[in-house]
């Protein structure tokens, strides 16, 4: 007993405790009193709508004008106001309730909101006219002629004639008839401008120097070059050489060539280029000097697809691979031909065209050739129309 008292005195001296007073009961010491005063958490706090405060008033320019304000009244004590008056002044009246804004849908709008069918697409749901709960049809904005109709029918244009052509029967409006579109694509006339085509860089209306430089840079070598003179110029020079006393075929031919070269009538009529590694050959034909000696026909020939002879499976396989590779490159460079039966690209008529076959290409400008003939004919008429007739 003495030991316990000694321990208590020592602990009280070493560890002083802080004491305070409280009116609440300790729930551990007085559990009965704590349950009587505790509020159960399961019951919700009652909400009184009358305690809602009014919206804040927006200050105007008059409220910010302090010139006529009585500052002496501010020192006086404010009058006492009861709680009832405060509640009446701050509570909004029923007539002054906040009006419904456009962003808050009304009950009538909520009932007529169209329902979305998950089994349909977006455009079908927008074009549909759902009915409300009362049976009235909901007004939905029209989508005809907008991007919605274009998304639904992308292959149809705005023109009614295209719709009728796509669906000739007229039973299914807005549907695309694929068979009619395929027939229309076959009959559609598509023309390509062959005057801008080239074969290994060589184009129509190029001069001999341009053709020679381009093909040489592509790895071709000139193997043949032929010079020529227009026939009416040749015959005219022969008469002049005989009149000057030239006798013999070789001397007469040499005299004609020298005279034509002196007057500027001799031209390069044809040139041939070859690439021996790939067995390719290009022949270019030129017009006369009356049209500045321009290229009017370019012929290409390749023996890669035809030089494999034999009927074994190996030879047939290799030959088919080379033929397929040839036409694949033709399609990549020139596109789909305008005339698929004859494999011709061009605007038609007397205009430039390109014709292809297995291992060969022909790029020609008939109009340039006709122009050369016309100018030579006019020059011949000028020579013949001399003052021989005096009647």
Short mmCIF file of C-alpha atoms in Angstrom, two decimals:
data_model
loop_
_atom_site.label_atom_id
_atom_site.label_comp_id
_atom_site.label_asym_id
_atom_site.label_seq_id
_atom_site.Cartn_x
_atom_site.Cartn_y
_atom_site.Cartn_z
CA UNK A 1 0.00 0.00 0.00
CA UNK A 2 2.77 2.36 0.78
CA UNK A 3 4.49 1.40 -2.44
CA UNK A 4 1.44 2.37 -4.54
CA UNK A 5 1.09 5.76 -2.85
CA UNK A 6 4.79 6.43 -3.44
CA UNK A 7 4.50 5.58 -7.12
CA UNK A 8 1.45 7.84 -7.55
CA UNK A 9 3.20 10.76 -5.89
CA UNK A 10 6.30 10.34 -8.06
CA UNK A 11 4.32 10.08 -11.29
CA UNK A 12 2.26 13.16 -10.35
CA UNK A 13 5.43 15.11 -9.71
CA UNK A 14 7.25 13.91 -12.86
CA UNK A 15 4.30 14.01 -15.33
CA UNK A 16 1.97 16.90 -14.58
CA UNK A 17 -1.46 16.52 -16.19
CA UNK A 18 -3.64 19.26 -17.73
CA UNK A 19 -7.22 19.44 -16.48
CA UNK A 20 -10.23 21.07 -18.10
CA UNK A 21 -13.96 21.07 -17.66
CA UNK A 22 -16.67 20.29 -20.25
CA UNK A 23 -20.41 20.09 -20.08
CA UNK A 24 -20.49 17.13 -22.50
CA UNK A 25 -20.42 13.64 -21.15
CA UNK A 26 -17.71 11.25 -22.09
CA UNK A 27 -19.35 8.50 -24.18
CA UNK A 28 -16.98 5.93 -22.76
CA UNK A 29 -17.87 6.73 -19.14
CA UNK A 30 -21.54 7.59 -19.66
CA UNK A 31 -22.87 5.61 -22.62
CA UNK A 32 -26.53 6.10 -21.63
CA UNK A 33 -26.27 9.90 -21.62
CA UNK A 34 -24.38 9.96 -24.93
CA UNK A 35 -27.11 7.93 -26.71
CA UNK A 36 -29.85 10.29 -25.51
CA UNK A 37 -28.11 13.43 -26.78
CA UNK A 38 -26.64 11.93 -30.00
CA UNK A 39 -28.51 12.65 -33.29
CA UNK A 40 -28.96 9.54 -35.45
CA UNK A 41 -27.08 9.78 -38.75
CA UNK A 42 -29.68 7.74 -40.65
CA UNK A 43 -32.22 10.58 -40.54
CA UNK A 44 -31.55 13.20 -43.26
CA UNK A 45 -31.39 16.86 -42.41
CA UNK A 46 -34.68 18.53 -43.35
CA UNK A 47 -34.45 20.97 -46.25
CA UNK A 48 -36.60 24.08 -46.14
CA UNK A 49 -37.20 25.67 -49.53
CA UNK A 50 -38.18 28.93 -47.88
CA UNK A 51 -34.59 29.40 -46.74
CA UNK A 52 -33.35 29.78 -50.34
CA UNK A 53 -31.69 33.11 -50.85
CA UNK A 54 -32.51 35.38 -53.77
CA UNK A 55 -30.15 35.89 -56.65
CA UNK A 56 -27.63 38.71 -56.24
CA UNK A 57 -28.66 42.02 -57.75
CA UNK A 58 -26.52 43.44 -60.52
CA UNK A 59 -25.30 46.95 -59.67
CA UNK A 60 -26.19 49.74 -62.04
CA UNK A 61 -24.61 53.14 -62.64
CA UNK A 62 -26.98 54.79 -60.14
CA UNK A 63 -25.79 52.50 -57.36
CA UNK A 64 -22.22 53.55 -58.01
CA UNK A 65 -23.05 57.28 -57.81
CA UNK A 66 -22.08 58.51 -54.33
CA UNK A 67 -22.50 62.27 -54.85
CA UNK A 68 -25.98 62.57 -53.22
CA UNK A 69 -25.28 60.08 -50.46
CA UNK A 70 -25.85 61.12 -46.77
CA UNK A 71 -22.67 60.10 -45.00
CA UNK A 72 -23.99 61.33 -41.58
CA UNK A 73 -26.61 58.61 -41.54
CA UNK A 74 -23.90 56.00 -41.70
CA UNK A 75 -22.73 56.89 -38.18
CA UNK A 76 -26.19 56.22 -36.70
CA UNK A 77 -27.10 52.82 -35.38
CA UNK A 78 -28.97 50.66 -37.85
CA UNK A 79 -32.62 49.92 -36.98
CA UNK A 80 -33.40 46.51 -35.57
CA UNK A 81 -35.07 44.14 -37.95
CA UNK A 82 -36.90 41.03 -36.89
CA UNK A 83 -36.26 37.60 -38.29
CA UNK A 84 -39.66 37.49 -40.01
CA UNK A 85 -38.99 40.71 -41.89
CA UNK A 86 -35.59 39.44 -42.99
CA UNK A 87 -37.10 36.23 -44.30
CA UNK A 88 -39.86 38.12 -46.11
CA UNK A 89 -37.50 40.59 -47.74
CA UNK A 90 -34.99 38.03 -48.89
CA UNK A 91 -37.35 35.31 -50.08
CA UNK A 92 -38.22 35.48 -53.81
CA UNK A 93 -41.91 35.68 -54.63
CA UNK A 94 -43.61 33.17 -56.82
CA UNK A 95 -44.24 35.77 -59.52
CA UNK A 96 -40.59 36.86 -59.46
CA UNK A 97 -39.22 33.37 -59.97
CA UNK A 98 -36.42 32.97 -62.44
CA UNK A 99 -37.80 32.48 -65.95
CA UNK A 100 -36.91 29.37 -67.91
CA UNK A 101 -33.92 29.84 -70.13
CA UNK A 102 -33.40 28.33 -73.54
CA UNK A 103 -30.79 25.94 -72.21
CA UNK A 104 -33.29 24.44 -69.71
CA UNK A 105 -35.77 22.32 -71.67
CA UNK A 106 -39.40 22.55 -70.65
CA UNK A 107 -41.69 19.62 -69.94
CA UNK A 108 -43.32 19.87 -73.35
CA UNK A 109 -39.94 19.70 -75.06
CA UNK A 110 -38.82 16.79 -72.92
CA UNK A 111 -41.84 14.76 -73.90
CA UNK A 112 -41.33 15.37 -77.64
CA UNK A 113 -37.61 14.54 -77.72
CA UNK A 114 -37.02 12.03 -80.55
CA UNK A 115 -35.82 8.63 -79.50
CA UNK A 116 -32.71 7.06 -81.04
CA UNK A 117 -32.93 3.60 -82.51
CA UNK A 118 -29.65 1.78 -81.90
CA UNK A 119 -30.27 -0.58 -84.80
CA UNK A 120 -30.25 2.32 -87.30
CA UNK A 121 -27.43 4.53 -88.50
CA UNK A 122 -26.93 8.19 -87.63
CA UNK A 123 -28.38 9.49 -90.89
CA UNK A 124 -31.42 7.18 -90.66
CA UNK A 125 -32.18 8.41 -87.14
CA UNK A 126 -31.89 12.04 -88.21
CA UNK A 127 -34.07 11.54 -91.28
CA UNK A 128 -36.71 9.60 -89.35
CA UNK A 129 -39.80 11.39 -87.94
CA UNK A 130 -40.48 9.90 -84.49
CA UNK A 131 -43.84 10.28 -82.80
CA UNK A 132 -44.33 11.67 -79.33
CA UNK A 133 -46.16 10.02 -76.47
CA UNK A 134 -49.41 11.76 -77.43
CA UNK A 135 -49.24 10.52 -81.03
CA UNK A 136 -48.11 13.80 -82.64
CA UNK A 137 -45.28 13.70 -85.14
CA UNK A 138 -42.16 15.50 -83.95
CA UNK A 139 -40.85 18.16 -86.35
CA UNK A 140 -37.27 17.34 -87.34
CA UNK A 141 -35.13 19.69 -89.51
CA UNK A 142 -34.96 18.69 -93.17
CA UNK A 143 -31.69 17.11 -94.27
CA UNK A 144 -32.33 16.98 -98.03
CA UNK A 145 -29.49 18.60 -99.94
CA UNK A 146 -27.22 18.79 -96.90
CA UNK A 147 -24.11 16.87 -95.99
CA UNK A 148 -26.22 14.17 -94.34
CA UNK A 149 -27.81 13.14 -97.62
CA UNK A 150 -24.39 13.26 -99.32
CA UNK A 151 -22.96 10.91 -96.69
CA UNK A 152 -25.85 8.52 -97.14
CA UNK A 153 -25.72 8.54 -100.97
CA UNK A 154 -22.15 9.57 -101.89
CA UNK A 155 -22.37 8.23 -105.44
CA UNK A 156 -25.37 10.36 -106.39
CA UNK A 157 -25.08 14.00 -107.37
CA UNK A 158 -27.55 16.80 -106.78
CA UNK A 159 -28.85 16.58 -110.32
CA UNK A 160 -32.12 14.66 -110.71
CA UNK A 161 -31.06 13.25 -114.06
CA UNK A 162 -28.19 11.34 -112.43
CA UNK A 163 -30.64 9.83 -109.94
CA UNK A 164 -32.89 8.70 -112.76
CA UNK A 165 -29.93 7.20 -114.61
CA UNK A 166 -28.74 5.42 -111.50
CA UNK A 167 -32.21 3.97 -110.88
CA UNK A 168 -34.03 3.73 -114.23
CA UNK A 169 -37.02 1.93 -112.76
CA UNK A 170 -37.69 4.75 -110.32
CA UNK A 171 -38.97 2.32 -107.68
CA UNK A 172 -36.02 2.72 -105.35
CA UNK A 173 -35.22 6.38 -104.96
CA UNK A 174 -31.90 7.14 -103.35
CA UNK A 175 -30.43 3.73 -104.23
CA UNK A 176 -27.44 3.21 -106.50
CA UNK A 177 -27.69 0.80 -109.40
CA UNK A 178 -24.18 -0.58 -109.77
CA UNK A 179 -24.85 -2.24 -113.12
CA UNK A 180 -25.97 1.04 -114.69
CA UNK A 181 -22.92 2.82 -113.26
CA UNK A 182 -20.62 0.22 -114.79
CA UNK A 183 -22.29 0.55 -118.19
CA UNK A 184 -22.04 4.32 -117.93
CA UNK A 185 -18.32 4.12 -117.14
CA UNK A 186 -17.75 1.93 -120.20
CA UNK A 187 -19.61 4.28 -122.52
CA UNK A 188 -18.04 7.43 -121.04
CA UNK A 189 -15.63 8.96 -123.52
CA UNK A 190 -12.33 9.73 -121.80
CA UNK A 191 -9.66 11.43 -123.86
CA UNK A 192 -5.98 11.74 -123.07
CA UNK A 193 -3.66 14.37 -124.48
CA UNK A 194 -0.98 12.24 -126.13
CA UNK A 195 1.06 15.28 -127.16
CA UNK A 196 2.55 15.36 -123.65
CA UNK A 197 3.48 11.65 -123.64
CA UNK A 198 7.06 10.50 -124.03
CA UNK A 199 8.94 7.30 -124.76
CA UNK A 200 12.15 7.13 -122.71
CA UNK A 201 12.09 10.93 -122.53
CA UNK A 202 11.67 11.46 -126.30
CA UNK A 203 8.60 13.57 -127.09
CA UNK A 204 6.85 14.73 -130.23
CA UNK A 205 7.93 18.02 -131.90
CA UNK A 206 11.44 17.69 -130.47
CA UNK A 207 14.40 18.56 -132.66
CA UNK A 208 17.08 16.06 -133.60
CA UNK A 209 19.55 17.55 -131.12
CA UNK A 210 17.06 17.24 -128.26
CA UNK A 211 16.15 13.66 -129.18
CA UNK A 212 19.78 12.64 -129.50
CA UNK A 213 20.76 14.17 -126.17
CA UNK A 214 17.79 12.68 -124.30
CA UNK A 215 18.16 9.12 -125.60
CA UNK A 216 21.94 9.15 -125.16
CA UNK A 217 21.48 10.14 -121.54
CA UNK A 218 19.03 7.23 -121.11
CA UNK A 219 21.66 4.71 -122.27
CA UNK A 220 20.76 4.43 -125.99
CA UNK A 221 23.27 4.61 -128.82
CA UNK A 222 22.57 6.01 -132.27
CA UNK A 223 23.01 3.17 -134.74
CA UNK A 224 21.59 4.75 -137.93
CA UNK A 225 20.95 8.22 -139.32
CA UNK A 226 19.42 8.92 -142.74
CA UNK A 227 19.45 12.26 -144.54
CA UNK A 228 16.89 13.20 -147.17
CA UNK A 229 15.78 15.97 -149.53
CA UNK A 230 12.19 16.76 -150.59
CA UNK A 231 11.40 15.29 -154.01
CA UNK A 232 10.46 18.54 -155.76
CA UNK A 233 13.69 20.12 -154.49
CA UNK A 234 15.69 17.13 -155.72
CA UNK A 235 14.09 17.25 -159.20
CA UNK A 236 14.68 20.99 -159.43
CA UNK A 237 18.34 20.62 -158.51
CA UNK A 238 18.83 17.80 -161.03
CA UNK A 239 17.63 20.07 -163.84
CA UNK A 240 19.97 22.82 -162.69
CA UNK A 241 22.97 20.44 -162.46
CA UNK A 242 22.34 18.99 -165.94
CA UNK A 243 21.99 22.50 -167.33
CA UNK A 244 25.39 23.36 -165.86
CA UNK A 245 27.03 20.38 -167.61
CA UNK A 246 27.17 17.74 -164.84
CA UNK A 247 27.16 14.21 -166.33
CA UNK A 248 26.97 10.79 -164.58
CA UNK A 249 24.85 9.41 -161.76
CA UNK A 250 27.30 9.82 -158.91
CA UNK A 251 28.36 13.32 -159.96
CA UNK A 252 24.74 14.33 -160.49
CA UNK A 253 23.73 12.99 -157.05
CA UNK A 254 26.62 14.77 -155.41
CA UNK A 255 25.67 18.01 -157.15
CA UNK A 256 22.04 17.73 -155.99
CA UNK A 257 23.06 17.13 -152.37
CA UNK A 258 25.53 19.99 -152.30
CA UNK A 259 22.98 22.39 -153.77
CA UNK A 260 20.25 21.28 -151.30
CA UNK A 261 22.63 21.58 -148.36
CA UNK A 262 23.64 25.05 -149.49
CA UNK A 263 20.00 26.22 -149.71
CA UNK A 264 19.02 24.54 -146.41
CA UNK A 265 16.70 21.85 -147.79
CA UNK A 266 18.57 18.74 -146.60
CA UNK A 267 17.25 17.32 -143.31
CA UNK A 268 17.51 14.27 -141.05
CA UNK A 269 14.66 12.02 -142.09
CA UNK A 270 15.16 9.12 -139.67
CA UNK A 271 17.35 8.08 -136.75
CA UNK A 272 17.57 4.76 -134.92
CA UNK A 273 18.75 4.22 -131.31
CA UNK A 274 19.45 0.89 -129.59
CA UNK A 275 20.16 -0.35 -126.07
CA UNK A 276 21.87 -3.69 -126.48
CA UNK A 277 21.71 -4.86 -122.86
CA UNK A 278 17.92 -4.78 -122.70
CA UNK A 279 17.32 -5.40 -126.44
CA UNK A 280 15.38 -2.18 -126.92
CA UNK A 281 15.22 -0.08 -130.07
CA UNK A 282 13.72 3.34 -130.78
CA UNK A 283 13.18 4.79 -134.25
CA UNK A 284 12.42 8.50 -134.66
CA UNK A 285 11.13 10.08 -137.86
CA UNK A 286 11.43 13.81 -138.54
CA UNK A 287 9.72 16.30 -140.80
CA UNK A 288 11.51 18.45 -143.38
CA UNK A 289 13.02 21.85 -142.85
CA UNK A 290 9.72 23.47 -143.85
CA UNK A 291 8.49 22.61 -140.33
CA UNK A 292 11.91 23.00 -138.67
CA UNK A 293 12.80 19.29 -138.80
CA UNK A 294 10.71 18.16 -135.80
CA UNK A 295 9.97 14.60 -134.61
CA UNK A 296 6.51 13.45 -135.68
CA UNK A 297 6.74 9.68 -135.10
CA UNK A 298 8.52 7.74 -132.32
CA UNK A 299 8.48 3.94 -132.48
CA UNK A 300 9.60 1.69 -129.63
CA UNK A 301 10.35 -2.02 -129.89
CA UNK A 302 11.48 -4.49 -127.24
CA UNK A 303 12.42 -8.11 -127.68
CA UNK A 304 12.34 -8.94 -123.98
CA UNK A 305 8.83 -10.38 -124.17
CA UNK A 306 9.20 -12.17 -127.51
CA UNK A 307 12.75 -13.52 -127.52
CA UNK A 308 11.92 -16.49 -125.26
CA UNK A 309 11.03 -19.38 -127.52
CA UNK A 310 9.74 -22.76 -126.44
CA UNK A 311 6.53 -24.36 -125.18
CA UNK A 312 7.74 -25.82 -121.89
CA UNK A 313 6.29 -24.68 -118.59
CA UNK A 314 9.47 -22.79 -117.81
CA UNK A 315 9.47 -20.83 -121.06
CA UNK A 316 5.74 -20.07 -120.81
CA UNK A 317 6.14 -18.90 -117.22
CA UNK A 318 9.07 -16.59 -118.00
CA UNK A 319 7.34 -15.23 -121.09
CA UNK A 320 4.14 -14.48 -119.16
CA UNK A 321 6.09 -12.70 -116.42
CA UNK A 322 7.78 -10.39 -118.93
CA UNK A 323 4.51 -9.68 -120.74
CA UNK A 324 2.77 -8.89 -117.45
CA UNK A 325 5.60 -6.61 -116.34
CA UNK A 326 5.46 -4.77 -119.68
CA UNK A 327 1.73 -4.00 -119.44
CA UNK A 328 1.98 -3.11 -115.76
CA UNK A 329 4.54 -0.41 -116.53
CA UNK A 330 2.44 0.82 -119.46
CA UNK A 331 -0.54 1.23 -117.14
CA UNK A 332 1.55 2.98 -114.49
CA UNK A 333 2.98 5.51 -116.94
CA UNK A 334 0.13 6.24 -119.35
CA UNK A 335 -2.95 5.14 -117.43
CA UNK A 336 -6.04 3.45 -118.83
CA UNK A 337 -6.26 3.68 -122.66
CA UNK A 338 -9.09 5.63 -124.23
CA UNK A 339 -9.78 2.88 -126.73
CA UNK A 340 -9.38 -0.39 -124.89
CA UNK A 341 -9.99 -2.54 -127.98
CA UNK A 342 -7.11 -1.07 -130.00
CA UNK A 343 -5.16 0.16 -126.92
CA UNK A 344 -4.97 3.77 -128.07
CA UNK A 345 -4.55 6.99 -126.08
CA UNK A 346 -5.44 10.28 -127.76
CA UNK A 347 -8.00 12.99 -128.42
CA UNK A 348 -9.09 11.38 -131.68
CA UNK A 349 -9.19 12.70 -135.21
CA UNK A 350 -5.93 13.96 -136.68
CA UNK A 351 -4.43 14.74 -133.27
CA UNK A 352 -1.47 12.98 -131.59
CA UNK A 353 -2.05 9.43 -130.37
CA UNK A 354 -0.20 6.60 -128.65
CA UNK A 355 -0.80 2.98 -129.57
CA UNK A 356 0.61 0.04 -127.63
CA UNK A 357 1.10 -3.65 -128.25
CA UNK A 358 3.07 -6.37 -126.56
CA UNK A 359 6.66 -5.18 -126.76
CA UNK A 360 5.97 -2.14 -128.99
CA UNK A 361 4.83 1.48 -128.80
CA UNK A 362 4.01 4.05 -131.47
CA UNK A 363 3.74 7.76 -130.63
CA UNK A 364 2.73 9.78 -133.68
CA UNK A 365 1.50 13.27 -134.58
CA UNK A 366 -0.32 13.04 -137.94
CA UNK A 367 -1.24 16.71 -137.84
CA UNK A 368 2.43 17.75 -137.91
CA UNK A 369 3.10 15.45 -140.83
CA UNK A 370 0.15 16.90 -142.77
CA UNK A 371 1.38 20.41 -142.05
CA UNK A 372 4.78 19.51 -143.49
CA UNK A 373 3.19 18.14 -146.68
CA UNK A 374 1.07 21.26 -147.04
CA UNK A 375 4.00 23.64 -146.78
CA UNK A 376 6.05 21.64 -149.27
CA UNK A 377 3.13 21.66 -151.69
CA UNK A 378 2.80 25.43 -151.45
CA UNK A 379 6.52 25.85 -152.10
CA UNK A 380 6.27 23.62 -155.18
CA UNK A 381 3.36 25.68 -156.52
CA UNK A 382 5.39 28.87 -156.14
CA UNK A 383 8.16 27.35 -158.25
CA UNK A 384 5.79 26.13 -160.98
CA UNK A 385 3.72 29.32 -161.19
CA UNK A 386 6.20 31.25 -163.34
CA UNK A 387 5.47 33.61 -166.24
CA UNK A 388 5.30 30.86 -168.86
CA UNK A 389 1.90 31.79 -170.14
CA UNK A 390 1.21 35.18 -171.73
CA UNK A 391 -2.37 34.83 -172.98
#
